Protein backbone atom coordinates (compact mmCIF):
# COMPACT_ATOMS: atom_id res chain seq x y z
CA GLN A 1 201.21 78.85 142.98
CA VAL A 2 203.32 79.34 146.10
CA GLN A 3 202.20 78.18 149.53
CA LEU A 4 203.25 80.36 152.47
CA VAL A 5 203.31 79.49 156.17
CA GLU A 6 203.75 82.31 158.68
CA SER A 7 204.96 82.15 162.27
CA GLY A 8 206.47 84.34 164.98
CA GLY A 9 203.60 86.55 166.08
CA GLY A 10 202.69 87.11 169.70
CA LEU A 11 202.26 89.57 172.54
CA VAL A 12 205.12 91.91 173.46
CA GLN A 13 205.56 95.06 175.51
CA PRO A 14 206.30 98.41 173.87
CA GLY A 15 209.97 98.60 172.97
CA GLY A 16 210.22 94.85 172.56
CA SER A 17 211.08 92.76 169.52
CA LEU A 18 209.61 89.98 167.44
CA ARG A 19 210.77 88.12 164.36
CA LEU A 20 208.21 86.94 161.84
CA SER A 21 208.98 84.07 159.48
CA CYS A 22 207.39 83.24 156.15
CA ALA A 23 208.31 79.84 154.72
CA ALA A 24 207.63 79.32 151.02
CA SER A 25 206.97 76.08 149.13
CA ALA A 26 209.29 77.19 146.33
CA SER A 27 212.76 78.67 146.08
CA ILE A 28 212.50 82.32 147.02
CA PHE A 29 215.04 83.00 144.30
CA SER A 30 212.30 82.15 141.79
CA ILE A 31 209.85 84.61 143.39
CA ASP A 32 209.97 88.21 142.22
CA ALA A 33 209.09 89.77 145.56
CA MET A 34 208.04 88.77 149.07
CA GLY A 35 207.05 90.77 152.08
CA TRP A 36 204.34 91.66 154.58
CA TYR A 37 201.19 93.65 154.68
CA ARG A 38 199.49 94.35 157.98
CA GLN A 39 195.95 95.24 158.98
CA PRO A 40 195.44 96.98 162.33
CA PRO A 41 192.03 96.63 164.01
CA GLY A 42 189.46 98.75 162.22
CA LYS A 43 191.96 100.08 159.68
CA GLN A 44 192.93 99.43 156.08
CA ARG A 45 195.62 96.98 155.06
CA GLU A 46 199.01 98.58 154.49
CA LEU A 47 202.28 97.44 152.97
CA VAL A 48 205.01 97.06 155.60
CA ALA A 49 208.12 95.74 153.84
CA THR A 50 209.20 94.07 150.61
CA ILE A 51 212.27 92.19 149.45
CA THR A 52 212.99 91.21 145.84
CA SER A 53 214.83 88.18 144.51
CA THR A 54 217.88 90.41 144.01
CA GLY A 55 217.87 91.48 147.65
CA SER A 56 216.49 94.98 147.25
CA THR A 57 214.30 96.09 150.15
CA THR A 58 211.71 98.75 150.78
CA TYR A 59 209.83 99.81 153.92
CA ALA A 60 206.85 101.83 154.93
CA ASP A 61 207.85 105.15 156.47
CA SER A 62 206.19 104.15 159.73
CA VAL A 63 208.56 101.20 160.25
CA LYS A 64 211.75 102.40 158.58
CA GLY A 65 214.70 102.14 160.95
CA ARG A 66 212.87 99.70 163.23
CA PHE A 67 212.03 96.75 160.95
CA THR A 68 214.39 94.72 158.77
CA ILE A 69 213.35 92.24 156.10
CA SER A 70 215.76 89.52 154.96
CA GLY A 71 215.78 86.20 153.13
CA ASP A 72 217.42 82.81 153.59
CA ASN A 73 217.54 80.99 150.25
CA ALA A 74 218.64 77.70 151.82
CA LYS A 75 215.50 77.62 153.97
CA ASN A 76 213.13 79.20 151.42
CA THR A 77 212.19 81.63 154.17
CA VAL A 78 211.83 85.39 154.51
CA TYR A 79 212.11 87.09 157.90
CA LEU A 80 210.81 90.34 159.30
CA GLN A 81 212.78 91.48 162.33
CA MET A 82 210.70 93.99 164.27
CA ASN A 83 212.45 96.08 166.92
CA SER A 84 211.34 98.99 169.09
CA LEU A 85 207.75 97.89 168.73
CA LYS A 86 204.97 100.38 169.36
CA PRO A 87 201.29 99.87 170.18
CA GLU A 88 200.43 101.15 166.70
CA ASP A 89 202.28 98.15 165.26
CA THR A 90 199.48 95.94 166.59
CA ALA A 91 197.92 94.18 163.60
CA VAL A 92 197.49 90.94 161.75
CA TYR A 93 200.55 90.55 159.55
CA TYR A 94 200.14 88.79 156.20
CA CYS A 95 203.09 87.46 154.25
CA TYR A 96 202.84 87.61 150.48
CA ALA A 97 204.75 86.29 147.48
CA ARG A 98 204.45 87.92 144.08
CA LYS A 99 205.58 86.59 140.73
CA GLY A 100 204.92 87.44 137.13
CA VAL A 101 203.34 84.61 135.14
CA ARG A 102 203.35 85.19 131.39
CA GLY A 103 203.22 88.90 132.00
CA VAL A 104 200.46 88.71 134.62
CA VAL A 105 201.29 89.28 138.28
CA ALA A 106 200.17 86.50 140.64
CA THR A 107 200.12 86.97 144.41
CA ASN A 108 199.94 84.30 147.11
CA TRP A 109 199.23 84.95 150.78
CA GLY A 110 200.12 83.43 154.11
CA GLN A 111 197.48 82.68 156.72
CA GLY A 112 198.28 85.75 158.82
CA THR A 113 199.83 86.04 162.27
CA GLN A 114 198.72 88.32 165.12
CA VAL A 115 201.16 90.83 166.58
CA THR A 116 200.02 92.64 169.72
CA VAL A 117 202.10 95.36 171.37
CA SER A 118 200.73 96.28 174.78
CA SER A 119 201.85 97.00 178.31
């Protein structure tokens, strides 16, 4: 299993920026995919962004062009740079790590970090 520790959440004004960090207990090169889900108040959890061990990235349509996911192998850390933040980005953001184990996908989760976008 992979342990994940998230940081970087907080309160920002609309149009502001935040950078979330997700530090893994294993080399991120050995993890098939990492990224973030988010859960706004009273809404379903949704996938925000994903990065694979080869560096491929994907984004939800709602954040494309505003958010960037990246990885630092030396620090075993994945980052989510969030720019041009909107009130609808307000949510608890959960980092995840996903890896196939003998053909079965295993997913580990961070503790979650609150992002609030408000004037």
